[in-house]
Amino acid sequence: MIRYPFLDLKDTVISQRDEIIAAVTRVIDSGRFIGGDECAAFEKALSRYASPHCVGVSNGLDALRLIFRALIELGRLGVGDKVIIPANTFIASVLAVTDVGLTPVLVEPDPLTMNLDLTAVDAALDADPAIRAVMPVHLYGRAAGTAAWADRMRRRGIIVVEDNAQALGATTADQQYTGSLGDASAFSFYPTKNIGALGDAGAVSTPDADLATMVRILANYGSDFRYHNIVCGYNCRLDPIQAAILNVKLTGLAAETQRRRTLADIYSQNIKNEYITLPSPDPGAVWHQYVIRTADRDSLTRYLDDNGVGWGIHYAIPPHRQPCYAASLGHRHLPITDSLAAGILSLPVGQTTTADDALQIAQILNSYQP
Ligand SMILES: *Cc1c(COP(=O)(O)O)cnc(C)c1O
């Protein structure tokens, strides 16, 4: 029996249920079912944790696709240009790049932070002048790189597009919010994210007004004014019902981050087992996942199942091992990524995981032997 569930999405609304219902009712009664005040208010609220220009969109994958399409439309990237992506990311980071006709260059992570190895990024850039952009993915809610690093990339002529789907509210070592470092950033509000909608939702942020305008146009059929289309666009708008829900949820971001940091601290201070590697400390992380590593994961998951502890794996099959990329990326030699994928395991940090649960889970882990 599961005593400590990994995540139950019903729990993601309990602390703000009445406000969420009131917000949805407001939209229902307004008759405004596309765009409108809730979407505008959400974009303004998000900009506190992002770059100044925010555009609400349909989901995180679309946010990334729209950024790259907009960069192409504005002539800053050309079809076929190369983009560095961490090899150990969620598939959407890579899908966005290949979907718009750009070429992914997979770079290995630093096994300690599990984020892009910035030395390997420099080496890739030195080796291949055709690389035009880099996508730091702030995986598991911790910053990949710093504001100073992003500035250095830009001075080198490299466009920086952040995948901030997992890290809303996280800060870098130089005290900037992830999602405010680059030329543009993508956000996801998929229900499992730290701030989740009750359905799909996403956003783009950028310090660049022209880029924001092009993203907004592309997300609305490529239309600059009604029934006038300057580019071949999509329908990737943010739903106002989701915007209204997110306006409520964003007010809880600080509390949600604190809750996750408390659980992560308990795990980090109390799990002591030679067969388990803990994530390296990071005071700016928002712990979208708390990811441990172990050599014999099957034996650990069996043990956790036997002891009623829920777990997850993010992600068991890296993009270059996916059937959809077998022909294009399957030949890449990425031993660090492969070895991380084989040993990672995410512990519960869900809304009903209490501090006491985390302590119990740590004690259960301490008695584990492969
Ligand atoms: C969730 C996620 C996405 C995609 O967001 P969706 O809203 O699910 O489309 C992209 N990148 C990363 C790293 C993610 O975790």
PDB file of N, CA and C in Angstrom, residues 179-238:
ATOM      1  N   GLY A 179      14.612  32.364 -16.189  1.00  0.00           N
ATOM      2  CA  GLY A 179      13.522  32.896 -17.007  1.00  0.00           C
ATOM      3  C   GLY A 179      13.680  34.384 -17.273  1.00  0.00           C
ATOM      4  N   SER A 180      14.738  35.000 -16.674  1.00  0.00           N
ATOM      5  CA  SER A 180      15.006  36.416 -16.947  1.00  0.00           C
ATOM      6  C   SER A 180      16.430  36.615 -17.444  1.00  0.00           C
ATOM      7  N   LEU A 181      17.114  35.500 -17.793  1.00  0.00           N
ATOM      8  CA  LEU A 181      18.540  35.585 -18.114  1.00  0.00           C
ATOM      9  C   LEU A 181      18.795  35.780 -19.602  1.00  0.00           C
ATOM     10  N   GLY A 182      17.933  35.198 -20.412  1.00  0.00           N
ATOM     11  CA  GLY A 182      18.263  35.045 -21.819  1.00  0.00           C
ATOM     12  C   GLY A 182      17.539  36.019 -22.734  1.00  0.00           C
ATOM     13  N   ASP A 183      17.644  35.732 -24.048  1.00  0.00           N
ATOM     14  CA  ASP A 183      16.914  36.505 -25.057  1.00  0.00           C
ATOM     15  C   ASP A 183      15.428  36.198 -24.986  1.00  0.00           C
ATOM     16  N   ALA A 184      15.087  34.997 -24.534  1.00  0.00           N
ATOM     17  CA  ALA A 184      13.687  34.622 -24.350  1.00  0.00           C
ATOM     18  C   ALA A 184      13.630  33.381 -23.477  1.00  0.00           C
ATOM     19  N   SER A 185      12.490  33.197 -22.813  1.00  0.00           N
ATOM     20  CA  SER A 185      12.309  32.048 -21.934  1.00  0.00           C
ATOM     21  C   SER A 185      10.926  31.459 -22.128  1.00  0.00           C
ATOM     22  N   ALA A 186      10.872  30.127 -21.982  1.00  0.00           N
ATOM     23  CA  ALA A 186       9.596  29.419 -22.067  1.00  0.00           C
ATOM     24  C   ALA A 186       9.199  28.918 -20.690  1.00  0.00           C
ATOM     25  N   PHE A 187       7.917  29.069 -20.368  1.00  0.00           N
ATOM     26  CA  PHE A 187       7.359  28.606 -19.098  1.00  0.00           C
ATOM     27  C   PHE A 187       6.254  27.597 -19.390  1.00  0.00           C
ATOM     28  N   SER A 188       6.107  26.613 -18.528  1.00  0.00           N
ATOM     29  CA  SER A 188       4.991  25.675 -18.635  1.00  0.00           C
ATOM     30  C   SER A 188       4.204  25.685 -17.334  1.00  0.00           C
ATOM     31  N   PHE A 189       2.889  25.590 -17.489  1.00  0.00           N
ATOM     32  CA  PHE A 189       2.015  25.462 -16.318  1.00  0.00           C
ATOM     33  C   PHE A 189       1.219  24.168 -16.401  1.00  0.00           C
ATOM     34  N   TYR A 190       1.843  23.167 -17.002  1.00  0.00           N
ATOM     35  CA  TYR A 190       1.316  21.795 -17.004  1.00  0.00           C
ATOM     36  C   TYR A 190       0.972  21.443 -15.545  1.00  0.00           C
ATOM     37  N   PRO A 191      -0.113  20.676 -15.327  1.00  0.00           N
ATOM     38  CA  PRO A 191      -0.581  20.489 -13.945  1.00  0.00           C
ATOM     39  C   PRO A 191       0.449  20.000 -12.930  1.00  0.00           C
ATOM     40  N   THR A 192       1.456  19.263 -13.355  1.00  0.00           N
ATOM     41  CA  THR A 192       2.431  18.763 -12.378  1.00  0.00           C
ATOM     42  C   THR A 192       3.524  19.779 -12.043  1.00  0.00           C
ATOM     43  N   LYS A 193       3.596  20.893 -12.766  1.00  0.00           N
ATOM     44  CA  LYS A 193       4.670  21.862 -12.514  1.00  0.00           C
ATOM     45  C   LYS A 193       4.437  22.557 -11.158  1.00  0.00           C
ATOM     46  N   ASN A 194       5.428  23.282 -10.666  1.00  0.00           N
ATOM     47  CA  ASN A 194       5.294  23.875  -9.324  1.00  0.00           C
ATOM     48  C   ASN A 194       4.067  24.763  -9.226  1.00  0.00           C
ATOM     49  N   ILE A 195       3.824  25.565 -10.269  1.00  0.00           N
ATOM     50  CA  ILE A 195       2.559  26.272 -10.408  1.00  0.00           C
ATOM     51  C   ILE A 195       1.880  25.665 -11.621  1.00  0.00           C
ATOM     52  N   GLY A 196       0.791  24.942 -11.392  1.00  0.00           N
ATOM     53  CA  GLY A 196       0.149  24.209 -12.477  1.00  0.00           C
ATOM     54  C   GLY A 196      -1.246  24.733 -12.744  1.00  0.00           C
ATOM     55  N   ALA A 197      -1.619  24.779 -14.027  1.00  0.00           N
ATOM     56  CA  ALA A 197      -2.995  25.099 -14.399  1.00  0.00           C
ATOM     57  C   ALA A 197      -3.855  23.850 -14.203  1.00  0.00           C
ATOM     58  N   LEU A 198      -5.156  23.973 -14.469  1.00  0.00           N
ATOM     59  CA  LEU A 198      -6.030  22.796 -14.436  1.00  0.00           C
ATOM     60  C   LEU A 198      -6.248  22.367 -15.883  1.00  0.00           C
ATOM     61  N   GLY A 199      -5.160  22.130 -16.559  1.00  0.00           N
ATOM     62  CA  GLY A 199      -5.149  21.831 -17.987  1.00  0.00           C
ATOM     63  C   GLY A 199      -3.820  22.331 -18.512  1.00  0.00           C
ATOM     64  N   ASP A 200      -3.729  22.570 -19.814  1.00  0.00           N
ATOM     65  CA  ASP A 200      -2.481  23.053 -20.393  1.00  0.00           C
ATOM     66  C   ASP A 200      -2.405  24.572 -20.365  1.00  0.00           C
ATOM     67  N   ALA A 201      -1.206  25.082 -20.125  1.00  0.00           N
ATOM     68  CA  ALA A 201      -0.953  26.527 -20.219  1.00  0.00           C
ATOM     69  C   ALA A 201       0.551  26.745 -20.253  1.00  0.00           C
ATOM     70  N   GLY A 202       0.954  27.870 -20.807  1.00  0.00           N
ATOM     71  CA  GLY A 202       2.378  28.192 -20.879  1.00  0.00           C
ATOM     72  C   GLY A 202       2.568  29.679 -21.085  1.00  0.00           C
ATOM     73  N   ALA A 203       3.823  30.096 -21.181  1.00  0.00           N
ATOM     74  CA  ALA A 203       4.103  31.514 -21.409  1.00  0.00           C
ATOM     75  C   ALA A 203       5.498  31.668 -22.004  1.00  0.00           C
ATOM     76  N   VAL A 204       5.657  32.811 -22.682  1.00  0.00           N
ATOM     77  CA  VAL A 204       6.967  33.235 -23.182  1.00  0.00           C
ATOM     78  C   VAL A 204       7.308  34.520 -22.471  1.00  0.00           C
ATOM     79  N   SER A 205       8.580  34.699 -22.085  1.00  0.00           N
ATOM     80  CA  SER A 205       8.984  36.024 -21.616  1.00  0.00           C
ATOM     81  C   SER A 205      10.268  36.414 -22.327  1.00  0.00           C
ATOM     82  N   THR A 206      10.437  37.724 -22.503  1.00  0.00           N
ATOM     83  CA  THR A 206      11.614  38.237 -23.200  1.00  0.00           C
ATOM     84  C   THR A 206      11.822  39.703 -22.830  1.00  0.00           C
ATOM     85  N   PRO A 207      13.080  40.145 -22.808  1.00  0.00           N
ATOM     86  CA  PRO A 207      13.331  41.571 -22.599  1.00  0.00           C
ATOM     87  C   PRO A 207      13.134  42.372 -23.897  1.00  0.00           C
ATOM     88  N   ASP A 208      12.821  41.689 -24.994  1.00  0.00           N
ATOM     89  CA  ASP A 208      12.840  42.267 -26.330  1.00  0.00           C
ATOM     90  C   ASP A 208      11.403  42.472 -26.827  1.00  0.00           C
ATOM     91  N   ALA A 209      10.978  43.732 -26.944  1.00  0.00           N
ATOM     92  CA  ALA A 209       9.584  44.034 -27.320  1.00  0.00           C
ATOM     93  C   ALA A 209       9.251  43.486 -28.709  1.00  0.00           C
ATOM     94  N   ASP A 210      10.192  43.540 -29.654  1.00  0.00           N
ATOM     95  CA  ASP A 210       9.915  43.043 -31.015  1.00  0.00           C
ATOM     96  C   ASP A 210       9.682  41.536 -31.003  1.00  0.00           C
ATOM     97  N   LEU A 211      10.496  40.843 -30.217  1.00  0.00           N
ATOM     98  CA  LEU A 211      10.338  39.389 -30.135  1.00  0.00           C
ATOM     99  C   LEU A 211       8.994  39.044 -29.496  1.00  0.00           C
ATOM    100  N   ALA A 212       8.625  39.771 -28.437  1.00  0.00           N
ATOM    101  CA  ALA A 212       7.336  39.526 -27.780  1.00  0.00           C
ATOM    102  C   ALA A 212       6.189  39.746 -28.755  1.00  0.00           C
ATOM    103  N   THR A 213       6.276  40.816 -29.539  1.00  0.00           N
ATOM    104  CA  THR A 213       5.203  41.098 -30.503  1.00  0.00           C
ATOM    105  C   THR A 213       5.108  39.981 -31.538  1.00  0.00           C
ATOM    106  N   MET A 214       6.254  39.513 -32.019  1.00  0.00           N
ATOM    107  CA  MET A 214       6.219  38.441 -33.028  1.00  0.00           C
ATOM    108  C   MET A 214       5.662  37.153 -32.437  1.00  0.00           C
ATOM    109  N   VAL A 215       6.009  36.846 -31.186  1.00  0.00           N
ATOM    110  CA  VAL A 215       5.445  35.651 -30.533  1.00  0.00           C
ATOM    111  C   VAL A 215       3.924  35.789 -30.431  1.00  0.00           C
ATOM    112  N   ARG A 216       3.460  36.963 -30.040  1.00  0.00           N
ATOM    113  CA  ARG A 216       2.010  37.168 -29.889  1.00  0.00           C
ATOM    114  C   ARG A 216       1.307  37.018 -31.242  1.00  0.00           C
ATOM    115  N   ILE A 217       1.930  37.547 -32.291  1.00  0.00           N
ATOM    116  CA  ILE A 217       1.347  37.450 -33.633  1.00  0.00           C
ATOM    117  C   ILE A 217       1.303  35.984 -34.086  1.00  0.00           C
ATOM    118  N   LEU A 218       2.431  35.282 -33.897  1.00  0.00           N
ATOM    119  CA  LEU A 218       2.498  33.877 -34.326  1.00  0.00           C
ATOM    120  C   LEU A 218       1.481  33.015 -33.575  1.00  0.00           C
ATOM    121  N   ALA A 219       1.248  33.347 -32.310  1.00  0.00           N
ATOM    122  CA  ALA A 219       0.331  32.549 -31.489  1.00  0.00           C
ATOM    123  C   ALA A 219      -1.128  32.808 -31.862  1.00  0.00           C
ATOM    124  N   ASN A 220      -1.355  33.838 -32.670  1.00  0.00           N
ATOM    125  CA  ASN A 220      -2.723  34.228 -33.042  1.00  0.00           C
ATOM    126  C   ASN A 220      -2.857  34.222 -34.570  1.00  0.00           C
ATOM    127  N   TYR A 221      -2.563  33.093 -35.181  1.00  0.00           N
ATOM    128  CA  TYR A 221      -2.669  32.850 -36.635  1.00  0.00           C
ATOM    129  C   TYR A 221      -1.703  33.673 -37.479  1.00  0.00           C
ATOM    130  N   GLY A 222      -0.743  34.345 -36.843  1.00  0.00           N
ATOM    131  CA  GLY A 222       0.152  35.213 -37.618  1.00  0.00           C
ATOM    132  C   GLY A 222      -0.494  36.542 -37.939  1.00  0.00           C
ATOM    133  N   SER A 223      -1.477  36.929 -37.116  1.00  0.00           N
ATOM    134  CA  SER A 223      -2.291  38.112 -37.398  1.00  0.00           C
ATOM    135  C   SER A 223      -1.818  39.312 -36.584  1.00  0.00           C
ATOM    136  N   ASP A 224      -1.535  40.429 -37.261  1.00  0.00           N
ATOM    137  CA  ASP A 224      -1.144  41.645 -36.528  1.00  0.00           C
ATOM    138  C   ASP A 224      -2.372  42.475 -36.167  1.00  0.00           C
ATOM    139  N   PHE A 225      -3.369  42.540 -37.056  1.00  0.00           N
ATOM    140  CA  PHE A 225      -4.681  43.035 -36.639  1.00  0.00           C
ATOM    141  C   PHE A 225      -5.734  42.140 -37.261  1.00  0.00           C
ATOM    142  N   ARG A 226      -6.948  42.312 -36.852  1.00  0.00           N
ATOM    143  CA  ARG A 226      -7.972  41.315 -37.119  1.00  0.00           C
ATOM    144  C   ARG A 226      -8.112  40.986 -38.612  1.00  0.00           C
ATOM    145  N   TYR A 227      -8.061  39.709 -38.923  1.00  0.00           N
ATOM    146  CA  TYR A 227      -8.214  39.187 -40.286  1.00  0.00           C
ATOM    147  C   TYR A 227      -7.135  39.706 -41.225  1.00  0.00           C
ATOM    148  N   HIS A 228      -5.961  40.049 -40.679  1.00  0.00           N
ATOM    149  CA  HIS A 228      -4.818  40.468 -41.495  1.00  0.00           C
ATOM    150  C   HIS A 228      -3.614  39.681 -41.024  1.00  0.00           C
ATOM    151  N   ASN A 229      -3.011  38.873 -41.892  1.00  0.00           N
ATOM    152  CA  ASN A 229      -1.988  37.912 -41.478  1.00  0.00           C
ATOM    153  C   ASN A 229      -0.656  38.200 -42.142  1.00  0.00           C
ATOM    154  N   ILE A 230       0.348  38.528 -41.323  1.00  0.00           N
ATOM    155  CA  ILE A 230       1.650  38.879 -41.901  1.00  0.00           C
ATOM    156  C   ILE A 230       2.594  37.682 -41.962  1.00  0.00           C
ATOM    157  N   VAL A 231       2.377  36.676 -41.123  1.00  0.00           N
ATOM    158  CA  VAL A 231       3.183  35.450 -41.178  1.00  0.00           C
ATOM    159  C   VAL A 231       2.242  34.259 -41.017  1.00  0.00           C
ATOM    160  N   CYS A 232       2.719  33.081 -41.408  1.00  0.00           N
ATOM    161  CA  CYS A 232       1.884  31.882 -41.273  1.00  0.00           C
ATOM    162  C   CYS A 232       2.001  31.401 -39.825  1.00  0.00           C
ATOM    163  N   GLY A 233       0.974  31.655 -39.030  1.00  0.00           N
ATOM    164  CA  GLY A 233       1.065  31.403 -37.598  1.00  0.00           C
ATOM    165  C   GLY A 233       0.329  30.162 -37.151  1.00  0.00           C
ATOM    166  N   TYR A 234       0.056  30.143 -35.869  1.00  0.00           N
ATOM    167  CA  TYR A 234      -0.612  29.021 -35.213  1.00  0.00           C
ATOM    168  C   TYR A 234      -1.763  29.580 -34.369  1.00  0.00           C
ATOM    169  N   ASN A 235      -2.501  28.673 -33.748  1.00  0.00           N
ATOM    170  CA  ASN A 235      -3.403  29.095 -32.674  1.00  0.00           C
ATOM    171  C   ASN A 235      -2.829  28.513 -31.385  1.00  0.00           C
ATOM    172  N   CYS A 236      -2.104  29.347 -30.641  1.00  0.00           N
ATOM    173  CA  CYS A 236      -1.421  28.889 -29.409  1.00  0.00           C
ATOM    174  C   CYS A 236      -1.708  29.857 -28.276  1.00  0.00           C
ATOM    175  N   ARG A 237      -2.955  30.292 -28.177  1.00  0.00           N
ATOM    176  CA  ARG A 237      -3.263  31.306 -27.163  1.00  0.00           C
ATOM    177  C   ARG A 237      -3.482  30.666 -25.792  1.00  0.00           C
ATOM    178  N   LEU A 238      -3.254  31.478 -24.759  1.00  0.00           N
ATOM    179  CA  LEU A 238      -3.582  31.069 -23.387  1.00  0.00           C
ATOM    180  C   LEU A 238      -5.090  31.201 -23.183  1.00  0.00           C
TER     181      LEU A 238
END
